Amino acid sequence: MAKHQRSLHWFRKGLRLHDNPSLLAAVKGSKEFRAVFILDPFFVKSSNIGINRWRFLMESLRDLDDGLKQLGSRLYVLRGQPSEVFPKLFTQWKVTRLTFESDTEPYAVKRDDLVKTIAEEHGVEIIQKMSHTLYHPQSVIKANGGTPPLTYQRLLTVLSKMTLPKQPEPALSKECIGGCALPVGSDHESEFGLPSLEELGLDPSNAGPHLFPGGETEGLRRMKEQLARQDWVCKFEKPKTEPNTLKPSTTVLSPYLKFGCVSARAFYHGVQDVYTRKKTHSKPPVSLHGQLLWREFYYIAAAGTPNFDKMEGNSVCLQVPWDTNEELLQAWKQGRTGYPFIDAIMIQLKQEGWIHHLARHAVACFLTRGDLWISWEEGQKVFDKWLLDADWSLNAGNWMWLSASAFFHQYFRVYSPIAFGKKTDKNGDYIRKYLPVLKKMPTQYIYEPWIAPRSVQEKAGCLVGTDYPRPIVVHSDVMKRNMARMKQARATKYGDKSNADTTKEAMTDKKKEGSKKRKTKDTDKTSTSKKSKTLTDFY
Ligand code: FAD
């Protein structure tokens, strides 16, 4: 085949050399290849990205550059708006083909449409491939009759009629590149090198402990390490993992999947390989495959729902008259609610950038329908800033779930900010780690220090109201008030005064699944074991 293309690959997510079909398409039949990442300086200054995620991103780009270097190429890091950068590059490098991974987020769709128009004007061919998710969200929507499946069960039904996720593609190699030229100038470092955090106007001393370094190399190492725990992989049941262990009880592959340092398909098939070696394994929704399918679920729902990250104009979201209360919001955000379990989680989030799924449940429920009655959109913003894995679709979808605004409707199940954490960490070691002020509080008071006698507080060196805040709300009171408000909001939307899940689709599913569904009433992957599925566990 005659090699005539001058290709440019545009990295955005998908920060990896393995299983990257659009990257492979860039070198195929090309006589020249370059890869770029575009940093928008305005975005750097104004964006809602915490320092830990910036560090993760920069490390991921460094790793990508190292990987390309080993193949004889480099990563070209450019600054500016893509719509302004590309016309210059197309001309300067005589580009004939632009490749990138498809992205379904609304801002990305707009950006890419603009770049595609510009490319067309320059006579540049576009190759776009979907590899961020296991399935193409639009093909699942199509298979579901034009709308996204809005229950997990429905998703499984639709997927059961589709082919399994494709096997990962081989990593970019010298063989794939063949004789393709890889121009790298002697001025590469100064012209196109990766800026430091300081150069981006960020202060690295504000970053937290370096627990999850960014990059494909580290992501693949982590994935391999997790997959090597074959019994654990096969027995994995998300509800049985714990929110407050001092070492994560789940994989922490989320930041790597978010940036695409690890391919979802590589992880899916890695898990599948482990399954085939064992007699039995757990199943969705609680298994590791099940977790990846939750990811699909939200990606597909988000791709097919306008205004997915907002309450207003969002067809799947319950309209709730949330309160505005800056003081309560700040107390939640800064870990000063006076409920040690909630505060410890928020401190871990801010310092480390990752918290367990059930910890996310606890603080999200507390902010919204459980205690503070503040909109999930406010919580979404905070998570968006501080999470290493902050992901537009997953963040919005899970916040709607937790606030019983969509997908999950059992608003009467409320997490207790006192009892929930105690179940898996009686001694409160997690609280002691993230709230050192409570380090010496006796175990019987660690989840509710305000009930400790003054003498005990003095001895522990922590006076409630002085050294640690009093509870900002009385959980048992606000919870009841909020439940009534939620019932009212649902009655307005669904005309239901019952506690039943009355969304159209859930009702259809219920009919279809009949008694099977009734037997497993709570399909939430995060619900606790059957034994503990009583109201008291959630109150
Ligand atoms: P594991 O249990 O090891 O699961 C493996 C992978 O499956 C994860 O890395 C993730 O990609 C996917 N996954 C697991 N649970 C979910 C889920 N509930 N929804 C979608 N995908 C899932 N996850 C994000 O990646 N980004 C977010 O911005 C995000 N925001 C959330 C906000 C709230 C309020 C809640 C309750 C959950 C949120 N999650 C988000 C989902 C979930 O908490 C994290 O994906 C998970 O805790 C990451 O840890 P892990 O990699 O160890 O997960």
Coordinates of C-alpha atoms and ligand atoms in Angstrom, one line a residue:
M1 CA 0.0 0.0 0.0
A2 CA 1.4 3.4 -0.9
K3 CA 2.1 5.5 2.1
H4 CA 1.0 9.0 1.5
Q5 CA -0.7 10.3 4.7
R6 CA 0.8 12.8 7.1
S7 CA -1.0 11.8 10.2
L8 CA -1.6 13.7 13.5
H9 CA -3.0 11.9 16.5
W10 CA -4.8 14.0 19.0
F11 CA -4.7 12.7 22.6
R12 CA -7.4 13.9 25.0
K13 CA -8.6 11.0 27.1
G14 CA -7.2 7.6 25.9
L15 CA -3.7 8.5 27.3
R16 CA -2.2 5.2 26.4
L17 CA -0.4 3.3 23.7
H18 CA -2.2 0.0 24.3
D19 CA -5.7 -0.7 22.9
N20 CA -5.9 2.6 21.1
P21 CA -7.5 2.0 17.7
S22 CA -7.4 5.6 16.6
L23 CA -3.7 5.8 17.4
L24 CA -3.1 2.7 15.4
A25 CA -5.1 4.2 12.5
A26 CA -2.9 7.2 12.6
V27 CA 0.2 5.2 11.7
K28 CA -1.4 2.9 9.2
G29 CA -0.5 3.8 5.7
S30 CA 1.2 7.0 6.9
K31 CA 4.5 8.4 5.7
E32 CA 4.7 10.7 8.7
F33 CA 3.3 10.6 12.2
R34 CA 3.0 13.0 15.1
A35 CA 1.0 13.0 18.3
V36 CA -0.3 16.0 20.2
F37 CA -1.9 17.0 23.4
I38 CA -3.4 20.5 23.7
L39 CA -3.4 22.4 26.9
D40 CA -5.7 25.4 26.9
P41 CA -4.1 28.0 29.2
F42 CA -7.4 29.7 29.9
F43 CA -8.8 26.3 31.0
V44 CA -5.8 25.8 33.3
K45 CA -6.5 29.0 35.1
S46 CA -10.3 28.9 35.3
S47 CA -11.0 25.2 35.5
N48 CA -12.4 23.3 38.3
I49 CA -9.6 20.8 38.6
G50 CA -7.8 20.2 41.9
I51 CA -4.1 20.1 42.1
N52 CA -4.0 16.3 42.7
R53 CA -5.7 15.7 39.4
W54 CA -3.4 18.1 37.6
R55 CA -0.5 16.2 38.9
F56 CA -2.1 12.9 37.8
L57 CA -2.7 14.4 34.3
M58 CA 0.9 15.7 34.0
E59 CA 2.3 12.4 35.1
S60 CA 0.1 10.6 32.5
L61 CA 1.4 12.9 29.8
R62 CA 5.0 12.4 30.9
D63 CA 4.5 8.6 30.8
L64 CA 3.0 8.9 27.3
D65 CA 5.9 11.0 26.1
D66 CA 8.3 8.4 27.5
G67 CA 6.4 5.6 25.7
L68 CA 6.5 7.5 22.4
K69 CA 10.2 8.3 23.0
Q70 CA 11.0 4.6 23.2
L71 CA 9.3 4.2 19.8
G72 CA 11.4 7.1 18.3
S73 CA 8.6 9.7 18.5
R74 CA 7.6 12.3 21.1
L75 CA 4.4 13.9 22.5
Y76 CA 3.9 17.4 21.2
V77 CA 2.3 19.4 23.9
L78 CA 0.7 22.6 22.6
R79 CA -1.2 25.4 24.2
G80 CA -4.3 27.2 23.0
Q81 CA -7.8 26.4 21.9
P82 CA -7.9 23.3 19.6
S83 CA -9.9 25.3 17.0
E84 CA -7.0 27.8 16.9
V85 CA -4.1 25.4 17.2
F86 CA -5.2 22.9 14.5
P87 CA -5.3 25.3 11.4
K88 CA -1.7 26.3 12.1
L89 CA -0.6 22.7 12.5
F90 CA -2.5 21.5 9.4
T91 CA -0.6 24.0 7.4
Q92 CA 2.8 23.9 9.1
W93 CA 3.1 20.1 9.2
K94 CA 1.1 19.5 5.9
V95 CA -1.3 17.2 7.8
T96 CA -3.6 15.1 5.7
R97 CA -5.2 12.9 8.4
L98 CA -6.3 13.7 12.0
T99 CA -7.2 10.8 14.3
F100 CA -8.7 10.8 17.8
E101 CA -10.8 8.7 20.2
S102 CA -14.5 9.5 20.2
D103 CA -15.8 11.3 23.2
T104 CA -19.5 11.5 24.1
E105 CA -19.4 14.3 26.6
P106 CA -21.4 17.3 25.3
Y107 CA -18.5 19.8 25.5
A108 CA -16.3 17.4 23.7
V109 CA -18.9 16.7 21.0
K110 CA -19.1 20.4 20.3
R111 CA -15.3 20.9 20.3
D112 CA -14.8 17.9 18.0
D113 CA -17.5 19.0 15.6
L114 CA -15.8 22.4 15.3
V115 CA -12.4 20.7 14.7
K116 CA -13.9 18.4 12.2
T117 CA -15.3 21.3 10.2
I118 CA -11.9 23.0 10.3
A119 CA -10.2 19.8 9.2
E120 CA -12.6 19.5 6.3
E121 CA -11.8 23.0 5.2
H122 CA -8.1 22.1 5.2
G123 CA -8.8 18.8 3.2
V124 CA -7.8 16.8 6.3
E125 CA -9.3 13.3 6.6
I126 CA -10.7 12.5 10.1
I127 CA -10.6 9.1 11.7
Q128 CA -12.5 8.7 15.0
K129 CA -12.8 5.5 17.0
M130 CA -14.7 4.6 20.1
S131 CA -12.4 3.0 22.7
H132 CA -13.2 4.7 26.0
T133 CA -16.1 2.4 26.8
L134 CA -16.8 -1.3 26.2
Y135 CA -19.6 -0.6 23.8
H136 CA -20.4 2.4 21.6
P137 CA -23.0 4.3 23.7
Q138 CA -25.0 5.2 20.5
S139 CA -25.2 1.6 19.4
V140 CA -26.7 0.5 22.8
I141 CA -29.2 3.4 22.6
K142 CA -30.1 2.2 19.1
A143 CA -30.5 -1.4 20.3
N144 CA -32.8 -0.1 23.0
G145 CA -35.1 1.5 20.5
G146 CA -33.5 5.0 20.5
T147 CA -33.4 5.8 24.2
P148 CA -30.8 4.9 26.8
P149 CA -31.7 2.0 29.1
L150 CA -32.6 3.6 32.4
T151 CA -32.2 0.5 34.7
Y152 CA -29.3 -1.8 35.0
Q153 CA -31.5 -4.8 34.4
R154 CA -32.6 -3.2 31.1
L155 CA -29.0 -2.6 30.2
L156 CA -28.1 -6.2 30.8
T157 CA -31.1 -7.3 28.6
V158 CA -30.0 -5.1 25.8
L159 CA -26.3 -6.1 26.0
S160 CA -27.3 -9.8 26.1
K161 CA -28.4 -9.3 22.5
M162 CA -25.2 -7.6 21.4
T163 CA -21.8 -9.1 20.8
L164 CA -19.3 -9.1 23.7
P165 CA -16.9 -6.2 24.1
K166 CA -14.1 -6.4 21.5
Q167 CA -10.7 -7.8 22.4
P168 CA -8.2 -5.0 23.1
E169 CA -6.0 -3.9 20.1
P170 CA -2.2 -4.5 20.3
A171 CA -0.2 -1.7 21.7
L172 CA 1.5 0.7 19.3
S173 CA 4.9 -0.8 18.4
K174 CA 7.9 -0.3 16.1
E175 CA 6.3 -3.0 13.9
C176 CA 3.1 -1.0 13.5
I177 CA 5.0 2.2 12.8
G178 CA 7.1 0.4 10.2
G179 CA 8.9 2.9 8.0
C180 CA 6.7 5.9 8.9
A181 CA 8.7 9.0 9.6
L182 CA 8.6 10.3 13.2
P183 CA 9.8 13.9 13.0
V184 CA 11.2 15.3 16.2
G185 CA 13.1 18.6 16.2
S186 CA 16.2 19.4 18.3
D187 CA 14.1 22.1 19.8
H188 CA 11.3 19.7 20.9
E189 CA 11.7 20.2 24.6
S190 CA 11.6 24.0 24.5
E191 CA 8.9 24.2 21.8
F192 CA 6.7 21.2 22.7
G193 CA 7.8 19.9 26.1
L194 CA 5.5 19.3 29.0
P195 CA 5.2 22.3 31.3
S196 CA 5.7 21.9 35.0
L197 CA 2.9 22.5 37.4
E198 CA 4.5 25.7 38.4
E199 CA 4.6 26.9 34.8
L200 CA 0.9 26.3 34.7
G201 CA 0.5 28.6 37.7
L202 CA -0.2 25.7 40.1
D203 CA 1.5 25.2 43.4
P204 CA 2.6 21.6 43.8
S205 CA 3.1 22.0 47.5
N206 CA -0.7 22.0 47.8
A207 CA -0.8 18.5 46.4
G208 CA -1.6 15.6 48.8
P209 CA 0.3 12.3 49.4
H210 CA 1.3 10.7 46.1
L211 CA -0.7 7.5 46.5
F212 CA -1.8 7.0 42.9
P213 CA 0.7 8.2 40.4
G214 CA -0.6 8.9 36.9
G215 CA 0.1 7.2 33.7
E216 CA -0.3 4.1 31.6
T217 CA 2.7 2.3 33.0
E218 CA 1.4 2.7 36.6
G219 CA -2.2 1.9 35.5
L220 CA -1.2 -1.3 33.8
R221 CA 1.0 -2.3 36.8
R222 CA -1.9 -1.7 39.1
M223 CA -4.3 -3.6 36.9
K224 CA -1.9 -6.5 36.7
E225 CA -1.5 -6.5 40.5
Q226 CA -5.2 -6.6 41.0
L227 CA -5.8 -9.3 38.5
A228 CA -3.1 -11.4 40.1
R229 CA -5.4 -11.7 43.1
Q230 CA -7.5 -14.3 41.4
D231 CA -9.6 -15.5 44.3
W232 CA -10.3 -11.9 45.2
V233 CA -11.3 -11.1 41.6
C234 CA -13.6 -14.1 41.4
K235 CA -15.2 -13.4 44.8
F236 CA -15.5 -9.6 44.4
E237 CA -18.8 -8.3 45.5
K238 CA -18.9 -4.6 45.7
P239 CA -21.4 -4.3 48.7
K240 CA -19.0 -6.5 50.7
T241 CA -16.1 -4.1 50.2
E242 CA -15.6 -1.5 52.9
P243 CA -15.7 2.3 52.8
N244 CA -13.3 3.0 55.6
T245 CA -10.4 0.7 55.4
L246 CA -7.0 2.4 55.6
K247 CA -6.0 0.7 52.4
P248 CA -8.5 0.8 49.5
S249 CA -10.8 -2.3 49.4
T250 CA -11.5 -1.9 45.7
T251 CA -9.2 -1.7 42.7
V252 CA -8.6 2.1 42.5
L253 CA -8.4 1.8 38.7
S254 CA -10.9 4.6 38.3
P255 CA -8.4 7.5 37.8
Y256 CA -6.7 5.3 35.1
L257 CA -10.0 4.5 33.4
K258 CA -11.1 8.1 33.6
F259 CA -8.0 9.4 31.7
G260 CA -7.9 6.2 29.6
C261 CA -4.4 5.3 30.9
V262 CA -6.0 1.8 31.2
S263 CA -8.4 0.6 28.6
A264 CA -11.8 -0.5 29.9
R265 CA -11.6 -3.4 27.4
A266 CA -8.2 -4.5 28.6
F267 CA -9.5 -4.6 32.2
Y268 CA -12.8 -6.3 31.2
H269 CA -10.9 -9.1 29.3
G270 CA -8.3 -9.3 32.0
V271 CA -11.1 -10.1 34.5
Q272 CA -12.6 -12.5 32.0
D273 CA -9.3 -14.4 31.7
V274 CA -9.2 -14.8 35.5
Y275 CA -12.9 -16.0 35.5
T276 CA -12.1 -18.7 32.9
R277 CA -9.4 -20.1 35.2
K278 CA -11.8 -20.5 38.1
K279 CA -14.9 -22.7 38.7
T280 CA -17.2 -19.9 39.9
H281 CA -17.2 -16.1 40.0
S282 CA -19.4 -13.3 41.2
K283 CA -21.8 -11.8 38.7
P284 CA -23.1 -8.3 37.8
P285 CA -24.1 -6.0 39.3
V286 CA -21.8 -6.8 42.2
S287 CA -18.8 -8.3 40.4
L288 CA -15.9 -6.5 38.8
H289 CA -17.5 -7.0 35.3
G290 CA -20.6 -5.6 37.0
Q291 CA -18.7 -2.4 38.0
L292 CA -17.5 -1.9 34.5
L293 CA -21.1 -2.2 33.3
W294 CA -22.2 0.4 35.8
R295 CA -19.6 2.6 34.0
E296 CA -21.3 1.8 30.7
F297 CA -24.7 2.4 32.2
Y298 CA -23.9 6.0 33.1
Y299 CA -22.0 6.7 29.9
I300 CA -24.9 5.5 27.8
A301 CA -27.5 7.4 29.9
A302 CA -25.4 10.5 29.8
A303 CA -24.8 10.3 26.0
G304 CA -28.5 10.0 25.4
T305 CA -29.8 12.6 27.9
P306 CA -29.5 16.3 27.3
N307 CA -28.5 18.3 30.4
F308 CA -27.4 15.2 32.2
D309 CA -25.3 17.1 34.7
K310 CA -28.2 19.4 35.7
M311 CA -31.6 19.1 37.4
E312 CA -33.4 21.5 35.1
G313 CA -34.0 20.4 31.6
N314 CA -32.9 16.9 32.5
S315 CA -35.7 14.4 31.5
V316 CA -34.5 11.6 33.9
C317 CA -34.1 13.8 36.9
L318 CA -36.6 14.4 39.6
Q319 CA -37.3 18.1 40.1
V320 CA -36.6 18.8 43.8
P321 CA -36.8 22.2 45.6
W322 CA -33.4 21.9 47.2
D323 CA -32.3 24.6 49.7
T324 CA -29.5 27.0 49.2
N325 CA -27.3 27.2 52.3
E326 CA -23.7 28.3 51.7
E327 CA -22.8 27.8 55.4
L328 CA -24.0 24.2 55.5
L329 CA -22.4 23.5 52.0
Q330 CA -19.0 24.9 53.2
A331 CA -19.2 22.8 56.4
W332 CA -19.8 19.7 54.3
K333 CA -17.1 20.6 51.8
Q334 CA -14.4 21.4 54.3
G335 CA -15.2 18.4 56.6
R336 CA -16.7 20.4 59.4
T337 CA -20.2 18.9 59.8
G338 CA -19.5 17.7 63.3
Y339 CA -20.2 14.1 62.1
P340 CA -16.7 12.5 62.2
F341 CA -17.4 9.8 59.6
I342 CA -18.7 12.4 57.1
D343 CA -15.8 14.8 57.9
A344 CA -13.1 12.1 57.7
I345 CA -14.4 11.1 54.2
M346 CA -14.4 14.7 53.0
I347 CA -10.8 15.2 54.3
Q348 CA -9.6 12.0 52.6
L349 CA -11.2 13.3 49.4
K350 CA -9.6 16.7 49.5
Q351 CA -6.2 15.3 50.5
E352 CA -5.9 12.2 48.5
G353 CA -8.4 12.5 45.6
W354 CA -10.0 9.1 46.0
I355 CA -12.6 7.7 48.3
H356 CA -14.4 4.4 48.3
H357 CA -17.7 4.1 46.6
L358 CA -19.7 3.6 49.8
A359 CA -17.9 6.6 51.3
R360 CA -19.2 8.6 48.3
H361 CA -22.6 7.2 49.1
A362 CA -22.5 8.4 52.7
V363 CA -21.4 12.0 52.0
A364 CA -23.6 12.3 49.0
C365 CA -26.7 11.2 50.9
F366 CA -25.7 13.4 53.8
L367 CA -25.5 16.5 51.5
T368 CA -28.7 15.9 49.7
R369 CA -31.8 14.0 50.8
G370 CA -30.3 12.6 54.0
D371 CA -29.4 15.7 56.0
L372 CA -28.6 19.0 54.4
W373 CA -31.1 19.1 51.6
I374 CA -28.7 20.8 49.3
S375 CA -28.7 20.1 45.5
W376 CA -26.7 17.2 44.2
E377 CA -25.3 19.7 41.6
E378 CA -23.3 21.4 44.4
G379 CA -21.9 18.0 45.5
Q380 CA -21.1 17.2 41.9
K381 CA -19.0 20.3 41.6
V382 CA -17.0 19.5 44.7
F383 CA -16.3 15.9 43.5
D384 CA -15.5 17.3 40.1
K385 CA -12.8 19.4 41.6
W386 CA -11.2 17.0 44.0
L387 CA -11.6 13.5 42.6
L388 CA -8.7 12.1 40.6
D389 CA -11.3 10.1 38.8
A390 CA -13.8 12.9 38.3
D391 CA -15.8 11.8 35.2
W392 CA -18.6 13.9 33.7
S393 CA -21.0 11.0 33.1
L394 CA -20.2 8.9 36.2
N395 CA -20.2 11.8 38.6
A396 CA -23.6 13.2 37.5
G397 CA -25.2 9.8 37.2
N398 CA -24.1 8.6 40.6
W399 CA -25.1 11.9 42.2
M400 CA -28.5 11.6 40.8
W401 CA -28.7 8.0 42.1
L402 CA -27.6 9.0 45.6
S403 CA -30.0 11.9 45.9
A404 CA -32.8 9.6 44.6
S405 CA -33.2 12.1 41.7
A406 CA -32.9 9.3 39.1
F407 CA -32.3 5.6 38.7
F408 CA -32.7 4.9 42.5
H409 CA -36.0 5.7 44.1
Q410 CA -35.9 4.3 47.6
Y411 CA -35.5 7.7 49.2
F412 CA -36.6 6.3 52.5
R413 CA -33.3 4.4 52.8
V414 CA -31.0 7.0 54.4
Y415 CA -27.4 6.3 55.5
S416 CA -26.8 7.1 59.1
P417 CA -23.7 9.3 59.5
I418 CA -23.1 7.5 62.8
A419 CA -24.1 3.8 62.4
F420 CA -23.0 3.2 58.8
G421 CA -19.3 3.7 59.3
K422 CA -19.3 1.8 62.6
K423 CA -20.4 -1.4 60.9
T424 CA -17.0 -1.9 59.3
D425 CA -14.7 0.2 61.6
K426 CA -15.8 0.0 65.2
N427 CA -12.7 1.5 66.6
G428 CA -12.8 4.5 64.3
D429 CA -9.3 4.0 63.0
Y430 CA -10.3 5.7 59.7
I431 CA -11.7 8.7 61.6
R432 CA -8.5 8.9 63.8
K433 CA -6.4 8.9 60.6
Y434 CA -8.1 11.8 58.8
L435 CA -9.3 13.7 61.9
P436 CA -6.2 13.6 64.2
V437 CA -8.0 16.0 66.5
L438 CA -10.2 13.0 67.5
K439 CA -7.3 10.6 67.8
K440 CA -7.6 10.1 71.5
M441 CA -11.4 10.1 71.7
P442 CA -12.5 6.8 73.3
T443 CA -14.0 4.3 70.9
Q444 CA -17.5 4.6 72.3
Y445 CA -17.7 8.3 71.4
I446 CA -15.6 8.4 68.2
Y447 CA -18.6 8.5 65.9
E448 CA -20.5 11.0 68.1
P449 CA -18.1 12.9 70.2
W450 CA -20.7 15.5 71.3
I451 CA -22.2 12.9 73.7
A452 CA -18.9 12.4 75.5
P453 CA -18.9 13.9 79.0
R454 CA -16.8 17.0 79.2
S455 CA -14.2 15.3 81.3
V456 CA -13.8 12.7 78.6
Q457 CA -13.4 15.4 76.0
E458 CA -10.8 17.2 78.1
K459 CA -8.9 14.0 78.6
A460 CA -9.0 13.3 74.8
G461 CA -7.7 16.9 74.2
C462 CA -10.7 17.7 72.0
L463 CA -13.5 19.9 73.2
V464 CA -16.6 19.7 71.0
G465 CA -17.6 23.2 70.0
T466 CA -14.0 24.4 70.3
D467 CA -11.5 21.9 68.8
Y468 CA -14.1 20.0 66.7
P469 CA -17.5 21.3 65.6
R470 CA -20.8 20.4 67.1
P471 CA -23.1 18.6 64.6
I472 CA -24.5 21.2 62.2
V473 CA -27.8 19.4 62.0
V474 CA -29.6 16.8 64.2
H475 CA -29.6 13.8 61.9
S476 CA -32.7 12.1 63.3
D477 CA -34.8 15.3 62.9
V478 CA -33.7 16.5 59.5
M479 CA -33.8 13.0 58.0
K480 CA -37.6 12.8 58.8
R481 CA -38.3 16.2 57.5
N482 CA -36.3 15.5 54.3
M483 CA -38.1 12.2 53.7
A484 CA -41.4 14.1 53.8
R485 CA -40.0 16.7 51.3
M486 CA -38.8 14.0 49.0
K487 CA -42.1 12.2 49.2
Q488 CA -43.8 15.5 48.2
A489 CA -41.4 16.1 45.3
R490 CA -42.1 12.6 44.0
A491 CA -45.9 13.0 44.4
T492 CA -45.7 16.2 42.3
K493 CA -43.8 14.3 39.5
Y494 CA -45.3 10.8 39.6
G495 CA -48.5 11.5 41.4
D496 CA -47.5 8.7 43.8
K497 CA -47.8 8.9 47.5
S498 CA -46.3 5.5 48.0
N499 CA -42.7 4.5 48.4
A500 CA -42.7 2.5 45.2
D501 CA -40.3 3.0 42.3
T502 CA -42.7 4.4 39.8
T503 CA -40.6 5.5 36.8
K504 CA -42.1 4.2 33.6
E505 CA -39.2 2.0 32.8
A506 CA -38.8 0.6 36.2
M507 CA -42.4 -0.4 36.1
T508 CA -42.0 -2.1 32.7
D509 CA -38.9 -3.9 34.0
K510 CA -40.8 -5.0 37.1
K511 CA -43.6 -6.5 35.0
K512 CA -41.1 -8.3 32.9
E513 CA -39.0 -9.6 35.7
G514 CA -42.0 -10.4 37.8
S515 CA -41.3 -12.2 41.0
K516 CA -37.5 -12.5 40.2
K517 CA -37.2 -8.8 40.8
R518 CA -39.3 -8.8 43.9
K519 CA -37.1 -11.4 45.5
T520 CA -34.0 -9.2 44.9
K521 CA -35.7 -6.0 45.8
D522 CA -32.6 -3.9 46.2
T523 CA -30.5 -4.3 43.1
D524 CA -28.3 -1.4 44.2
K525 CA -24.7 -2.7 44.0
T526 CA -24.0 -0.8 47.1
S527 CA -26.7 -2.1 49.3
T528 CA -25.4 -4.1 52.2
S529 CA -25.9 -7.8 52.6
K530 CA -29.4 -9.2 52.7
K531 CA -29.2 -9.7 56.4
S532 CA -28.6 -6.0 57.0
K533 CA -31.1 -4.7 54.5
T534 CA -33.3 -3.3 57.2
L535 CA -34.2 0.3 57.7
T536 CA -32.2 0.7 60.9
D537 CA -29.0 0.0 59.0
F538 CA -29.6 3.0 56.9
Y539 CA -30.9 5.3 59.6
Ligands
FAD1 P1 -14.0 -0.7 41.5 O1 -15.0 -1.1 42.5 O2 -12.7 -1.4 41.6 O3 -14.6 -0.8 40.1 C1 -13.9 -0.8 38.9 C2 -14.3 0.3 37.9 O4 -15.7 0.2 37.7 C3 -14.1 1.7 38.5 O5 -12.8 2.1 38.4 C4 -15.1 2.5 37.7 O6 -14.5 2.8 36.4 C5 -16.2 1.5 37.5 N1 -17.3 1.7 38.5 C6 -17.3 1.2 39.7 N2 -18.4 1.6 40.4 C7 -19.1 2.4 39.5 C8 -20.3 3.2 39.6 N3 -21.0 3.2 40.7 N4 -20.6 3.9 38.5 C9 -19.8 4.0 37.4 N5 -18.7 3.3 37.3 C10 -18.3 2.5 38.3 N6 -16.6 7.1 39.5 C11 -15.8 7.7 38.7 O7 -14.9 7.0 38.1 N7 -15.8 9.1 38.5 C12 -16.6 9.9 39.2 O8 -16.6 11.1 39.0 C13 -17.5 9.3 40.1 N8 -18.4 10.0 40.9 C14 -19.2 9.4 41.8 C15 -20.0 10.2 42.6 C16 -20.9 9.6 43.5 C17 -21.8 10.5 44.3 C18 -20.8 8.2 43.7 C19 -21.7 7.5 44.7 C20 -20.0 7.4 42.9 C21 -19.2 8.0 42.0 N9 -18.3 7.2 41.2 C22 -17.5 7.8 40.3 C23 -18.5 5.7 41.1 C24 -17.6 4.9 42.0 O9 -17.6 5.4 43.3 C25 -16.1 4.9 41.6 O10 -16.0 4.5 40.2 C26 -15.3 3.8 42.3 O11 -15.4 4.0 43.7 C27 -13.9 3.9 41.9 O12 -13.1 3.1 42.7 P2 -12.5 1.7 42.1 O13 -11.7 2.0 40.8 O14 -11.7 1.1 43.2 O15 -13.8 0.9 41.8

